[in-house]
CSV table of C-alpha atoms and ligand atoms in Angstrom, one decimal:
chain,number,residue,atom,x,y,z
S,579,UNK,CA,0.0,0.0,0.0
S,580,UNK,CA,1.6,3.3,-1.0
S,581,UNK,CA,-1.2,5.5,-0.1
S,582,UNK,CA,-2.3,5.9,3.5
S,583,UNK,CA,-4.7,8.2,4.6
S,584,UNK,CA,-4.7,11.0,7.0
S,585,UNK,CA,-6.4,14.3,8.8
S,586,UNK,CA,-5.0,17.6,8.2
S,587,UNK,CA,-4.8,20.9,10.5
S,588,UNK,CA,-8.1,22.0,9.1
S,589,UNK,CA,-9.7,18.5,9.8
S,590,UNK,CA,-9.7,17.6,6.0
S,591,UNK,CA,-8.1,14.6,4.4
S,592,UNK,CA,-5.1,14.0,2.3
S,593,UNK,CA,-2.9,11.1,1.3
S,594,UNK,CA,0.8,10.3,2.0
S,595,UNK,CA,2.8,8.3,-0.7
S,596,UNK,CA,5.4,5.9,1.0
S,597,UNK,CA,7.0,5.5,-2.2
S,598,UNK,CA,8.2,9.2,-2.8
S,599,UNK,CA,7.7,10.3,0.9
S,600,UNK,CA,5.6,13.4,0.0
S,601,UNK,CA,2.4,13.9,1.3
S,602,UNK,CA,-0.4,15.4,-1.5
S,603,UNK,CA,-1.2,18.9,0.9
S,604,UNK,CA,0.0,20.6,3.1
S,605,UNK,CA,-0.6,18.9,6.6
S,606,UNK,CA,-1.9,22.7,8.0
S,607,UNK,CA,-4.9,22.1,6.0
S,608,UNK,CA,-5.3,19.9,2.5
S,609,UNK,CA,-8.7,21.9,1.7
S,610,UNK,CA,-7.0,25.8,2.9
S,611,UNK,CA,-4.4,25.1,1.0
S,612,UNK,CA,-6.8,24.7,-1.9
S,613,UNK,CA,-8.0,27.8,-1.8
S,614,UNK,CA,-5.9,30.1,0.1
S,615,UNK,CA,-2.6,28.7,-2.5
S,616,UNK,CA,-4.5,28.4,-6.1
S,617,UNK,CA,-8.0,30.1,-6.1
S,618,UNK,CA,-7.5,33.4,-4.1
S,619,UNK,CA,-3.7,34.1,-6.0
S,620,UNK,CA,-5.3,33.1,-9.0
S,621,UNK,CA,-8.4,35.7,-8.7
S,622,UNK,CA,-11.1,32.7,-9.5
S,623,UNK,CA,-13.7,35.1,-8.0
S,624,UNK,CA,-12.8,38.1,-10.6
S,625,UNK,CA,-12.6,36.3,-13.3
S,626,UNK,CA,-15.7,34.3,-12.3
S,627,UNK,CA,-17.8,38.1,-12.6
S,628,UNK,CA,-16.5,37.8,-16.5
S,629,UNK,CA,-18.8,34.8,-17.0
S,630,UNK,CA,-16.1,32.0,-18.0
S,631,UNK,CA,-13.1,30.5,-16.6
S,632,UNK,CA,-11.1,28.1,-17.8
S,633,UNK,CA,-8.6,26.7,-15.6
S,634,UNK,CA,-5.5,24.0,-16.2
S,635,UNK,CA,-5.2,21.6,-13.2
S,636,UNK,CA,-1.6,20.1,-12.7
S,637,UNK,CA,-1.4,17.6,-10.7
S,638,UNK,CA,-4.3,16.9,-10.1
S,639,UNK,CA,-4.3,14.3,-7.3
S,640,UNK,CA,-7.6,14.2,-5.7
S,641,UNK,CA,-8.4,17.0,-7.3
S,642,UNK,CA,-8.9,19.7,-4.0
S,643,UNK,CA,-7.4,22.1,-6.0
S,644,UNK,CA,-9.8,22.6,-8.8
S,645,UNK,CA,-12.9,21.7,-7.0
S,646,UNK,CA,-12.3,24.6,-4.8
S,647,UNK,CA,-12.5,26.9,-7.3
S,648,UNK,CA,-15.2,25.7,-9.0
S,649,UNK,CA,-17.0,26.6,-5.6
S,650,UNK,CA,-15.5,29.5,-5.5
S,651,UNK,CA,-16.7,30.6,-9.2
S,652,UNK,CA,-20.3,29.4,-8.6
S,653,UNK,CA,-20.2,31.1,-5.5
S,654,UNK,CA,-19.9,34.4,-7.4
S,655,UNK,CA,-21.4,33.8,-10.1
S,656,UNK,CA,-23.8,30.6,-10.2
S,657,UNK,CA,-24.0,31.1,-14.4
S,658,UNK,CA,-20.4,31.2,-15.0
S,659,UNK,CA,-19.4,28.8,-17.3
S,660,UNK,CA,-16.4,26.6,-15.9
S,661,UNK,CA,-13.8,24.7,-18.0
S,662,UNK,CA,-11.7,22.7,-16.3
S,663,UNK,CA,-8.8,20.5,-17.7
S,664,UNK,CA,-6.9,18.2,-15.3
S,665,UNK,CA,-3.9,16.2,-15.5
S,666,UNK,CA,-2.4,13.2,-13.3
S,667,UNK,CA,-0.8,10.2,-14.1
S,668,UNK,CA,-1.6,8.0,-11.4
S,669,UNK,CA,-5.5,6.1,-11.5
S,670,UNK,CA,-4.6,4.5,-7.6
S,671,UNK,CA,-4.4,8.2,-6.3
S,672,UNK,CA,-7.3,9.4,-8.5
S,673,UNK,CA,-9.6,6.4,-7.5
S,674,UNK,CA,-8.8,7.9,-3.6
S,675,UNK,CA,-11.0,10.8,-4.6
S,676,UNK,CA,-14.1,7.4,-3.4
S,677,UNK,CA,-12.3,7.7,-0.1
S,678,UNK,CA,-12.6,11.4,1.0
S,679,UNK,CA,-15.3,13.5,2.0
S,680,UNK,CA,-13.4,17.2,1.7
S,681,UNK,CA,-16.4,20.3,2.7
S,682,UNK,CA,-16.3,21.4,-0.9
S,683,UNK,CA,-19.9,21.1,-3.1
S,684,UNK,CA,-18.7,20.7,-6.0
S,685,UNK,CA,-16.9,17.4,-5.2
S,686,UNK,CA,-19.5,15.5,-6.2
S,687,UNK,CA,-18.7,16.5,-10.0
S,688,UNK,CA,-15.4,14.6,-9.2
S,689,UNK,CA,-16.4,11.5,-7.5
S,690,UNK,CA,-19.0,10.9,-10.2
S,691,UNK,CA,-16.7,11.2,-13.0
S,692,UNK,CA,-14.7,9.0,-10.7
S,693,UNK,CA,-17.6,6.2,-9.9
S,694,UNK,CA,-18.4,6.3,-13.3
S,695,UNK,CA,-15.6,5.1,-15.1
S,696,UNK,CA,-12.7,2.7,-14.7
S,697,UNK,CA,-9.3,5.2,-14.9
S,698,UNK,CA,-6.6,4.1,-16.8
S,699,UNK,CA,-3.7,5.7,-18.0
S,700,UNK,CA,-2.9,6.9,-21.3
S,701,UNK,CA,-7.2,7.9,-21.5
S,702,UNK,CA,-9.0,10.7,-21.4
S,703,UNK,CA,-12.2,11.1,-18.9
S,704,UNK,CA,-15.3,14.0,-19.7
S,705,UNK,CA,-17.6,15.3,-17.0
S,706,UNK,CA,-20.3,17.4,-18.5
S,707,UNK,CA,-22.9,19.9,-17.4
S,708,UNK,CA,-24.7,23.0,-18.5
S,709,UNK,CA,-22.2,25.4,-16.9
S,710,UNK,CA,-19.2,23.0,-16.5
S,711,UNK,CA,-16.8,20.9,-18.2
S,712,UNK,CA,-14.0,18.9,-16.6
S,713,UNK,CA,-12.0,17.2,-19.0
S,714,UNK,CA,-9.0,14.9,-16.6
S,715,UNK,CA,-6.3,13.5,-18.8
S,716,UNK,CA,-4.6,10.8,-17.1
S,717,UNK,CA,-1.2,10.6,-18.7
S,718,UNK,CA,2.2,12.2,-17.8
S,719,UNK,CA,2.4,15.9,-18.1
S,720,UNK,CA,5.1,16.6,-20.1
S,721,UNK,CA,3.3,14.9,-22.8
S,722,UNK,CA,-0.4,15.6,-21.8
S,723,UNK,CA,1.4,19.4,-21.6
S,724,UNK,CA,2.3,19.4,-25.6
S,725,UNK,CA,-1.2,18.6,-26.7
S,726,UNK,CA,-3.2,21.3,-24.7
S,727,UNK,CA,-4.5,24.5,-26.5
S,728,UNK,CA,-2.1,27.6,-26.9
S,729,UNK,CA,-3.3,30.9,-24.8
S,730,UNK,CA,-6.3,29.2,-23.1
S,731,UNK,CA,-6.3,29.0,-19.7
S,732,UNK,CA,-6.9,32.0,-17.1
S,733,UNK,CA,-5.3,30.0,-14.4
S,734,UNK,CA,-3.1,27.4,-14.1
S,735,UNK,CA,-2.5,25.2,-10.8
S,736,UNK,CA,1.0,24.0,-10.4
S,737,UNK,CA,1.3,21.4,-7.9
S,738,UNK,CA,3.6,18.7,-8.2
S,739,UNK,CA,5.9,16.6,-5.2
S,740,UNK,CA,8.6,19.0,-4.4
S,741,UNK,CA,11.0,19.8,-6.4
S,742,UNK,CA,13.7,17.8,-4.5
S,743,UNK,CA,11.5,14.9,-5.2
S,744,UNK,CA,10.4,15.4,-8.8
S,745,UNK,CA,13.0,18.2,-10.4
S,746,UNK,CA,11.6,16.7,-13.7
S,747,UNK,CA,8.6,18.5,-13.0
S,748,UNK,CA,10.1,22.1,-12.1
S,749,UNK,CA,11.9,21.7,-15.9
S,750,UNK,CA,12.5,24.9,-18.3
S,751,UNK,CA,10.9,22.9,-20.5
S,752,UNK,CA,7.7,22.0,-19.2
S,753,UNK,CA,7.2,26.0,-17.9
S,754,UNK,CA,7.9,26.9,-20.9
S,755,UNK,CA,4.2,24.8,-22.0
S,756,UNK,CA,2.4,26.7,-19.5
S,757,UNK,CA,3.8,30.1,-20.5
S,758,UNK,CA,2.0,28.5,-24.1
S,759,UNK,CA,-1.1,27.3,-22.9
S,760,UNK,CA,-1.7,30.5,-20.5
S,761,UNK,CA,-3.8,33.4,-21.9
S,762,UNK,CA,-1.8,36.7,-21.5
S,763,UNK,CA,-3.4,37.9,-18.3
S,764,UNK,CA,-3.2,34.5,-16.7
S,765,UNK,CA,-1.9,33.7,-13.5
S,766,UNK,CA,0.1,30.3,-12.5
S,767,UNK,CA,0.4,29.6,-8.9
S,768,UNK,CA,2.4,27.1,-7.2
S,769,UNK,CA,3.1,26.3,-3.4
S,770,UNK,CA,7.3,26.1,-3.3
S,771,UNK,CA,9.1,29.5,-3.9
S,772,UNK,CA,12.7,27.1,-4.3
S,773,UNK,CA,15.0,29.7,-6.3
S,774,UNK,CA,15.7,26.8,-8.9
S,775,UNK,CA,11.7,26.8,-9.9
S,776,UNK,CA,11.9,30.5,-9.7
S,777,UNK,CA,14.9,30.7,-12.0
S,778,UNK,CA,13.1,28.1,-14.6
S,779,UNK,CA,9.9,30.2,-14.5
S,780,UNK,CA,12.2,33.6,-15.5
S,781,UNK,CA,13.5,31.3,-18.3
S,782,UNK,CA,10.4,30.5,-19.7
S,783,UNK,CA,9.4,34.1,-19.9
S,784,UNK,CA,7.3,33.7,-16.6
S,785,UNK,CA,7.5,37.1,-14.1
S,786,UNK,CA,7.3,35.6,-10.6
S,787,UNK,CA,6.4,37.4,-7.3
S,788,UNK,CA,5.8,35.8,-4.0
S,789,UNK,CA,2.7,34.2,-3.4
S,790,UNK,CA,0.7,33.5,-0.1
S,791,UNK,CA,2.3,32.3,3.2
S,792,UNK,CA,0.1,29.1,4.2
S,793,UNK,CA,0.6,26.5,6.7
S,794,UNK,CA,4.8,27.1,6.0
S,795,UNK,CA,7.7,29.9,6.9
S,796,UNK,CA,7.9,30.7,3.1
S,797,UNK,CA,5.4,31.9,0.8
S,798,UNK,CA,4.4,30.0,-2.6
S,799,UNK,CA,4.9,31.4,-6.4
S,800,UNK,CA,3.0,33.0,-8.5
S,801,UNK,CA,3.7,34.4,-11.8
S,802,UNK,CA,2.2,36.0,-14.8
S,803,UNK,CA,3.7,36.1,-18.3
S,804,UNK,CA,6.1,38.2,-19.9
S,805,UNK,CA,4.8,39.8,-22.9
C,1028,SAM,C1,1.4,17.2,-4.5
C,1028,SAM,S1,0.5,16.0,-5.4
C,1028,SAM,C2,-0.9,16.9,-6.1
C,1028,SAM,C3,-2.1,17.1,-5.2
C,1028,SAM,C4,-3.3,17.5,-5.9
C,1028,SAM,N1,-3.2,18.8,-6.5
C,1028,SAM,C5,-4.6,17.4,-5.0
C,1028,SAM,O1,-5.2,18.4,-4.8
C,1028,SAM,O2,-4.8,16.3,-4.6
C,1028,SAM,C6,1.4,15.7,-6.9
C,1028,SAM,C7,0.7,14.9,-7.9
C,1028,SAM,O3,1.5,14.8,-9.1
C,1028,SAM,C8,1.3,13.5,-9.7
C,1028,SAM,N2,2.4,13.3,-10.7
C,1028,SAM,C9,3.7,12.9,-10.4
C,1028,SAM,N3,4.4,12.7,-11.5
C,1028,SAM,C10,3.5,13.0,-12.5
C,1028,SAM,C11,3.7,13.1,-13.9
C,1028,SAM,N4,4.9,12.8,-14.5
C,1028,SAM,N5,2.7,13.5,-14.7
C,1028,SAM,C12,1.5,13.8,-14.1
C,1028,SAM,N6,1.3,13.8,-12.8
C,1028,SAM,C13,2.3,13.4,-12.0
C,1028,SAM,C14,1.3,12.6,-8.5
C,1028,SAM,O4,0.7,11.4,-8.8
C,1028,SAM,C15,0.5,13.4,-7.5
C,1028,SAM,O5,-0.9,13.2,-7.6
């Protein structure tokens, strides 16, 4: 068993992996750190009051990050219409999302699309409703990364095991996707503010700027684009 459960700070659940030794939030509080780390940086409420938001999910896990801000966009405006696109490459950690009860509404979106399909890598799952579309690609990101649409997203989430754990993820290279896939006002936010992830950002044209302080001494990243 690689995954074993356990409560947060803020009473919520998250998952450690034995294998890399990371655990998939912060253990202040799995569910703050969804929104106080990736929807209040990223502005979901604002860009909610525009009417659409489309938003690029990395790492998605068990998917806290994302349902949080659908929350918070239906909170401000329930007609928004809410694009989602989400990618992970592990089904055992996905299927987890059965196994937790986080206080977020919108979870049920998740744990449907979840009941109601067998995940596998290397496929693509749809969720679908009038106002919101949550498309989760199960496949590695750089790959998944190449394939998404150029100057889409208004957000992107950036959460992958730490850098010391997965410096494949923290690459030139794969910043250099997002910079292509983010719209020019959007905003990525991400929880480390490591120098080596900030100095890969600046080379992919990224212009980073300290993010909140949650649960930790330093604050996270984000980072807008250069253009
Ligand atoms: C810190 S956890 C993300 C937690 C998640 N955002 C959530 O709310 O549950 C990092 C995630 O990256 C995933 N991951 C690791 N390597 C990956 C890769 N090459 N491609 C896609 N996802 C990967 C892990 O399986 C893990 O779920």
């Amino acid at each position: 068993m690689k995954l074993s459960k356990f409560l947060t700070l803020d009473n919520t659940e998250t998952f450690l992996n034995a294998e890399v030794q990371q655990t998939y939030h912060s253990q202040t509080g799995a569910v703050e750190e969804a929104l106080k780390k990736y929807s209040i940086p990223c502005k979901i409420k604002e860009l909610a009051k525009t009417g659409t938001v489309r938003i690029l999910d990395m790492f998605f896990g068990i998917g806290y990050n994302s349902a949080m801000a659908i929350d918070v966009a239906l909170e401000e405006n329930p007609d928004c219409k809410i694009e989602i696109v989400a990618v992970e490459n592990d089904p055992e950690i996905i299927n987890k999302i059965k196994e937790v009860k986080p206080p977020i509404k919108s979870y049920t979106l998740y744990r449907e699309l979840v009941e109601s399909n067998e995940i596998k890598e290397n496929k693509k799952y749809v969720y679908e409703n009038n106002n919101i579309k949550i498309t989760l690609f199960v496949e590695d990101a750089k790959k998944a990364a190449k394939n998404l649409p150029e100057k889409y997203f208004d957000a992107v989430f950036y959460d992958p095991f730490s850098p010391k754990a997965q410096p494949e993820m923290w690459e030139i290279e794969l910043f250099k996707e997002m910079f292509r896939v983010m719209k020019d006002s959007a905003i990525i936010a991400t929880y480390s503010c490591a120098r080596i992830i900030r100095e890969n950002m600046a080379a992919a044209n990224l212009v980073y700027d300290d993010g909140p302080i949650v649960g930790r001494r330093g604050p996270g990243t984000i980072a807008t684009k250069w253009v």
